[in-house]
């Protein structure tokens, strides 16, 4: 699936960047390309996302950051490679709706220069495993047909033995990956949900079946896969609905080639509620019982979360995945009750997933 | 502009106050203070008036003063006729606007009146960039739209907003609802004098329940639980407000409410020494209880700890979520 880009904007300073020039060439005159000044930041309230304008710019800050986890819950120690922000899909629960202060799809064209700097610091850090992902503030592959991150990022991973690079997506834009020769230490992961949630709340995203067909193509091409059931959403017949997704996993994929599956129940900053109500009046995702979590985000009451995680764990075990199932931003007691064990602290969880990566990719 | 160029005329305060013309931007104000001032020292600044196309006088500035004079029974008022100085309706409006702006703050309904009038004189962009900051509003299209619709509220609600009894945030939260639903929410807010915080909680909770249970607000609030509270003769207004919010909270989050009730009852049943208190996260998210002990010196602390040590009920304390 290629998303419709109606206009491309090169921000002043990015016009001469090769990455940006190539992206513009790939648009092949399909849309106007403008050169503009850097726009002022705007407040998110009332700002409608513009999912059809691609803005190419140099990001002045650091592109590699630790996942902004909070100390109150266990965080996996993931690192985010910030290659762009916003996404052409329009999921009702998307946290970016409350974050963004620029409405268009933003791609940072100085990624190659920044990767040189990041590479240097990785070499100096002495870390044995660094799990890095690009799918936090944007979808890892949605814009790949235009910007071709898959021509840049796998070779970065190839150069740095400690890097395990994860492309996290809801799309079927896998052509770039399939054309890439580098497979080692690359994880291609799909964000999954129940088919009904995918159809009603993940606007513009491919169906679960289509996502898994793409995952199968990647698996057949030798890629290691990951999955993220995040956000799990309590909805009518949710058990049957999530079981349908696991059935589809079983239909399309070999569980032994799956490195990890994360589970995370719906959580959101309180300010997102008004945005969801305004932008998606038909959405049912706010129907559940929510409480303010210890990090200030709203989350389902504990018994609901525990029941959902426990159910998913059982389903995934029946499919054949037991090791590598982990919870995203949960407390130790929820881990214990839902999965039967707890890593106790964030460092242990980080080590657990590092070990998983080490064993799958035969790292030293 | 030299205001001395106006001509002083004597007019009837009652007639002017009743038919003030299109430039009024005062609403929901308290006349008492102004009446007392006029009574004591008389009218210091004569109101400004101007003739309209039909030849009758309209108020440019001084509506509140005229209302005060009318209330005091002083009908014959000396006014400054600025017709030759302010030819166009826009000039007259702006003169009144800037005169008011320099002397007082506008309430939210008055801001709505000003923006509505400005629509007739200025373009959208000018209203957004020039005038909205002057009335302390952000230059946002959504905010402008909201204020332009604010005058559609019922008189009672407009007054409550003008007097700061209903928050703008509460109005924003109900503005897109069906009229009957919006009205019942505003009526309940007015009837029980909900404070700003309670107003938002009330609307949010009703909204959540209605969406989840596919009900209208009018249906939900007709439920016996709520009508009994509303009609109760035992409860005063603040008690009714609290009871309504509690009932809504239970309906919105029944499992949480039940667990909270269970924990509260279990904690209350433990005969803790009076120096000790057992605390916990009201949302039961933090798995840990906290024990708080007040003491003046170590001997007192030790004594309390000994009392706690002997308290067998402590062993029966369960995890905050029992799994129910």
Coordinates of C-alpha atoms in Angstrom, one line a residue, chain B:
Chain B
X1 CA -10.4 62.4 18.2
X2 CA -11.5 65.3 20.2
X3 CA -14.6 64.3 22.2
X4 CA -15.3 67.9 23.1
X5 CA -16.7 68.2 19.6
X6 CA -19.8 66.4 20.7
X7 CA -23.0 68.2 21.6
X8 CA -24.5 67.7 25.1
X9 CA -28.2 66.6 24.9
X10 CA -30.7 65.7 27.6
X11 CA -32.3 62.2 27.0
X12 CA -34.6 59.8 28.8
X13 CA -32.5 57.1 30.6
X14 CA -35.5 54.7 30.6
X15 CA -36.0 54.8 26.9
X16 CA -32.3 54.5 26.1
X17 CA -31.8 51.6 28.5
X18 CA -34.7 49.8 26.9
X19 CA -33.6 50.4 23.4
X20 CA -29.9 50.8 23.6
X21 CA -29.1 50.0 19.9
X22 CA -26.6 47.6 18.4
X23 CA -23.4 48.5 20.2
X24 CA -24.0 47.2 23.7
X25 CA -21.3 45.1 25.0
X26 CA -22.3 44.8 28.7
X27 CA -24.0 41.7 30.1
X28 CA -24.6 40.1 33.4
X29 CA -23.1 42.9 35.4
X30 CA -23.9 43.9 39.0
X31 CA -25.6 47.3 39.1
X32 CA -25.3 47.8 42.9
X33 CA -21.8 49.3 43.0
X34 CA -22.5 51.7 40.1
X35 CA -25.9 52.7 41.6
X36 CA -24.2 53.6 44.9
X37 CA -21.6 55.6 43.1
X38 CA -24.1 57.6 41.1
X39 CA -26.2 58.1 44.2
X40 CA -23.2 59.5 46.1
X41 CA -21.4 61.6 43.5
X42 CA -23.7 61.8 40.6
X43 CA -22.8 60.9 37.0
X44 CA -19.2 61.9 36.3
X45 CA -18.9 60.8 32.7
X46 CA -21.9 61.4 30.5
X47 CA -22.8 58.5 28.3
X48 CA -22.0 58.8 24.6
X49 CA -24.9 58.6 22.2
X50 CA -25.3 59.0 18.4
X51 CA -28.3 59.2 16.1
X52 CA -29.0 56.2 13.8
X53 CA -30.3 56.4 10.3
X54 CA -33.9 56.7 11.6
X55 CA -32.9 59.7 13.7
X56 CA -33.2 58.1 17.1
X57 CA -30.4 57.9 19.6
X58 CA -28.4 54.8 20.3
X59 CA -25.8 54.3 23.0
X60 CA -22.2 54.3 21.9
X61 CA -20.8 53.9 25.4
X62 CA -22.4 54.1 28.9
X63 CA -25.1 51.4 28.8
X64 CA -24.4 50.4 32.4
X65 CA -24.5 54.0 33.6
X66 CA -27.9 54.4 32.0
X67 CA -29.2 51.3 33.5
X68 CA -28.0 52.5 36.9
X69 CA -29.7 55.9 36.4
X70 CA -32.9 54.1 35.3
X71 CA -32.7 51.9 38.4
X72 CA -32.4 55.0 40.6
X73 CA -35.4 56.6 38.8
X74 CA -33.2 59.4 37.3
X75 CA -34.7 59.7 33.9
X76 CA -33.3 63.0 32.6
X77 CA -29.7 62.4 31.6
X78 CA -27.1 64.6 30.1
X79 CA -25.4 62.7 27.2
X80 CA -22.7 63.5 24.8
X81 CA -24.1 63.3 21.2
X82 CA -21.1 62.2 19.1
X83 CA -23.1 61.8 15.9
X84 CA -20.9 64.2 13.9
X85 CA -17.7 62.7 15.2
X86 CA -18.5 59.1 14.7
X87 CA -20.2 58.7 11.3
X88 CA -20.2 55.0 10.7
X89 CA -21.5 52.2 12.8
X90 CA -18.0 50.7 12.9
X91 CA -16.5 53.9 14.3
X92 CA -19.2 54.0 17.0
X93 CA -18.7 50.3 17.9
X94 CA -15.0 50.7 18.1
X95 CA -15.2 53.9 20.2
X96 CA -17.4 52.0 22.7
X97 CA -15.2 49.0 22.5
X98 CA -11.9 50.8 23.2
X99 CA -13.5 52.9 25.9
X100 CA -14.7 49.7 27.7
X101 CA -11.4 48.0 27.1
X102 CA -9.5 50.7 28.8
X103 CA -11.6 50.6 32.0
X104 CA -12.6 47.0 32.6
X105 CA -12.4 43.3 31.8
X106 CA -15.0 41.6 29.7
X107 CA -16.8 38.5 30.9
X108 CA -17.1 35.6 28.5
X109 CA -20.6 36.5 27.2
X110 CA -19.5 40.1 26.6
X111 CA -16.5 38.7 24.6
X112 CA -19.0 36.8 22.5
X113 CA -21.2 39.9 22.0
X114 CA -18.1 41.9 20.9
X115 CA -16.9 39.2 18.4
X116 CA -20.5 38.8 17.1
X117 CA -20.7 42.5 16.4
X118 CA -17.3 42.6 14.9
X119 CA -18.4 40.1 12.3
X120 CA -20.4 42.9 10.8
X121 CA -17.5 45.3 10.6
X122 CA -14.3 43.3 10.2
X123 CA -13.0 40.4 8.2
X124 CA -12.3 37.0 9.8
X125 CA -8.5 37.5 9.7
X126 CA -8.7 40.9 11.4
X127 CA -11.0 39.6 14.1
X128 CA -8.6 36.7 14.7
X129 CA -5.3 38.6 14.7
X130 CA -6.3 42.1 15.9
X131 CA -9.3 41.8 18.2
X132 CA -9.2 38.4 19.8
X133 CA -5.9 39.2 21.6
X134 CA -7.5 42.5 22.8
X135 CA -10.2 40.5 24.6
X136 CA -7.7 38.1 26.0
X137 CA -8.5 35.2 23.6
X138 CA -6.1 33.1 21.5
X139 CA -6.3 33.8 17.8
X140 CA -7.7 30.4 16.9
X141 CA -10.5 29.8 14.4
X142 CA -12.0 27.2 16.8
X143 CA -12.1 29.6 19.6
X144 CA -13.8 32.2 17.5
X145 CA -16.4 29.7 16.3
X146 CA -17.1 28.7 19.9
X147 CA -17.6 32.3 21.0
X148 CA -19.8 33.2 18.1
X149 CA -22.1 30.3 19.1
X150 CA -22.0 31.2 22.8
X151 CA -25.0 33.6 22.5
X152 CA -27.2 30.7 21.5
X153 CA -27.3 29.5 25.1
X154 CA -30.4 29.9 27.2
X155 CA -30.6 33.2 29.2
X156 CA -30.1 31.4 32.5
X157 CA -26.9 29.7 31.2
X158 CA -25.6 32.9 29.6
X159 CA -26.0 34.6 32.9
X160 CA -24.2 31.8 34.7
X161 CA -21.3 31.9 32.2
X162 CA -21.1 35.7 32.5
X163 CA -21.1 35.5 36.3
X164 CA -18.4 32.8 36.3
X165 CA -20.7 30.2 37.7
X166 CA -20.4 27.9 34.6
X167 CA -16.9 27.5 33.2
X168 CA -16.1 28.1 29.5
X169 CA -14.5 24.6 29.6
X170 CA -17.9 23.1 30.6
X171 CA -19.7 24.9 27.8
X172 CA -17.0 23.7 25.4
X173 CA -17.6 20.2 26.6
X174 CA -21.4 20.3 25.9
X175 CA -21.5 22.6 22.9
X176 CA -21.7 19.8 20.3
X177 CA -24.4 17.8 22.1
X178 CA -28.0 17.6 21.1
X179 CA -29.9 20.6 22.5
X180 CA -32.0 18.6 25.0
X181 CA -28.9 16.8 26.3
X182 CA -26.9 19.9 26.6
X183 CA -29.8 21.6 28.4
X184 CA -30.3 18.9 31.0
X185 CA -26.6 19.0 31.8
X186 CA -26.5 22.8 32.2
X187 CA -29.7 22.6 34.2
X188 CA -28.2 20.2 36.6
X189 CA -25.0 22.2 36.8
X190 CA -27.0 25.3 37.6
X191 CA -29.4 23.5 40.0
X192 CA -26.7 22.0 42.2
X193 CA -24.2 24.8 41.9
X194 CA -21.4 22.4 40.7
X195 CA -18.0 24.0 41.0
X196 CA -15.8 24.1 37.9
X197 CA -14.0 20.9 38.7
X198 CA -17.3 19.1 39.4
X199 CA -18.8 20.5 36.2
X200 CA -16.2 18.9 34.0
X201 CA -16.3 15.6 35.9
X202 CA -20.1 15.5 35.7
X203 CA -20.1 16.2 31.9
X204 CA -17.3 13.8 31.2
X205 CA -18.9 11.0 33.2
X206 CA -22.4 11.5 31.7
X207 CA -20.8 11.6 28.2
X208 CA -18.8 8.4 28.8
X209 CA -21.8 6.5 30.1
X210 CA -24.1 7.7 27.4
X211 CA -21.7 6.7 24.6
X212 CA -20.9 3.3 26.2
X213 CA -24.5 2.5 27.0
X214 CA -26.0 4.2 23.9
X215 CA -28.2 6.4 26.0
X216 CA -29.2 10.1 25.8
X217 CA -28.2 12.3 28.7
X218 CA -31.9 13.0 29.2
X219 CA -32.5 9.2 29.6
X220 CA -29.6 8.7 31.9
X221 CA -30.4 11.5 34.2
X222 CA -34.1 10.3 34.3
X223 CA -32.9 7.1 36.0
X224 CA -34.4 6.7 39.4
X225 CA -31.0 6.8 41.1
X226 CA -30.5 10.4 39.9
X227 CA -34.0 11.6 40.2
X228 CA -34.1 10.5 43.8
X229 CA -31.0 12.5 44.5
X230 CA -32.3 15.5 42.7
X231 CA -35.6 15.4 44.5
X232 CA -34.3 14.5 47.9
X233 CA -35.5 16.7 50.7
X234 CA -32.8 15.6 53.1
X235 CA -29.8 16.7 51.0
X236 CA -28.6 20.3 50.5
X237 CA -27.1 21.4 47.1
X238 CA -23.5 20.5 47.8
X239 CA -24.6 17.1 49.2
X240 CA -26.7 16.5 46.1
X241 CA -23.7 17.5 43.9
X242 CA -21.5 15.0 45.6
X243 CA -24.2 12.3 45.6
X244 CA -24.8 12.7 41.8
X245 CA -21.1 12.6 41.1
X246 CA -20.7 9.4 43.2
X247 CA -23.6 7.7 41.5
X248 CA -22.2 8.6 38.1
X249 CA -18.7 7.3 39.1
X250 CA -20.1 4.0 40.2
X251 CA -22.1 3.7 37.0
X252 CA -19.1 4.6 34.9
X253 CA -16.6 2.3 36.7
X254 CA -18.6 -0.4 38.5
X255 CA -15.7 -2.8 39.0
X256 CA -13.4 -0.1 40.3
X257 CA -16.1 1.3 42.6
X258 CA -16.8 -2.1 44.1
X259 CA -13.1 -2.8 44.7
X260 CA -12.6 0.7 46.2
X261 CA -15.6 0.1 48.5
X262 CA -14.2 -3.3 49.6
X263 CA -10.7 -2.0 50.4
X264 CA -12.1 1.0 52.2
X265 CA -14.3 -1.3 54.3
X266 CA -11.5 -3.7 55.1
X267 CA -9.1 -0.9 56.1
X268 CA -11.8 0.8 58.2
X269 CA -12.4 -2.5 60.0
X270 CA -8.8 -2.7 61.3
X271 CA -8.6 -1.1 64.7
X272 CA -5.4 0.8 64.1
X273 CA -3.9 2.9 66.9
X274 CA -5.1 6.4 66.5
X275 CA -1.6 7.6 65.8
X276 CA -1.4 5.4 62.7
X277 CA -3.1 5.6 59.4
X278 CA -3.1 3.2 56.5
X279 CA -3.0 4.9 53.1
X280 CA -3.3 3.5 49.6
X281 CA -3.7 4.7 46.0
X282 CA -7.4 5.5 45.6
X283 CA -7.2 4.0 42.1
X284 CA -5.5 0.8 43.5
X285 CA -2.8 1.1 40.8
X286 CA 0.1 1.3 43.2
X287 CA 0.2 -2.3 44.7
X288 CA 1.5 -1.0 48.1
X289 CA -0.2 0.3 51.1
X290 CA 1.6 2.9 53.2
X291 CA 1.5 3.2 56.9
X292 CA 1.8 6.6 58.4
X293 CA 2.6 7.1 62.1
X294 CA 2.5 10.3 64.0
X295 CA 4.8 10.6 67.0
X296 CA 6.5 13.3 69.1
X297 CA 9.4 11.2 70.3
X298 CA 11.0 7.8 70.0
X299 CA 9.2 6.3 73.0
X300 CA 5.8 7.2 71.5
X301 CA 6.9 5.7 68.1
X302 CA 8.0 2.5 69.8
X303 CA 4.7 2.3 71.7
X304 CA 2.7 2.7 68.5
X305 CA 4.8 0.0 66.8
X306 CA 4.3 -2.3 69.7
X307 CA 0.5 -1.8 69.4
X308 CA 0.7 -2.5 65.7
X309 CA 2.8 -5.6 66.4
X310 CA 0.1 -7.0 68.6
X311 CA -2.6 -6.3 66.1
X312 CA -3.6 -9.6 64.6
X313 CA -5.9 -8.0 62.0
X314 CA -2.9 -6.8 60.1
X315 CA -2.2 -10.3 58.9
X316 CA -5.6 -10.4 57.2
X317 CA -4.8 -7.4 55.0
X318 CA -5.2 -8.6 51.4
X319 CA -3.7 -7.3 48.2
X320 CA -5.4 -4.2 46.9
X321 CA -6.9 -6.0 44.0
X322 CA -8.3 -9.3 45.0
X323 CA -8.7 -10.2 41.4
X324 CA -12.4 -9.5 41.4

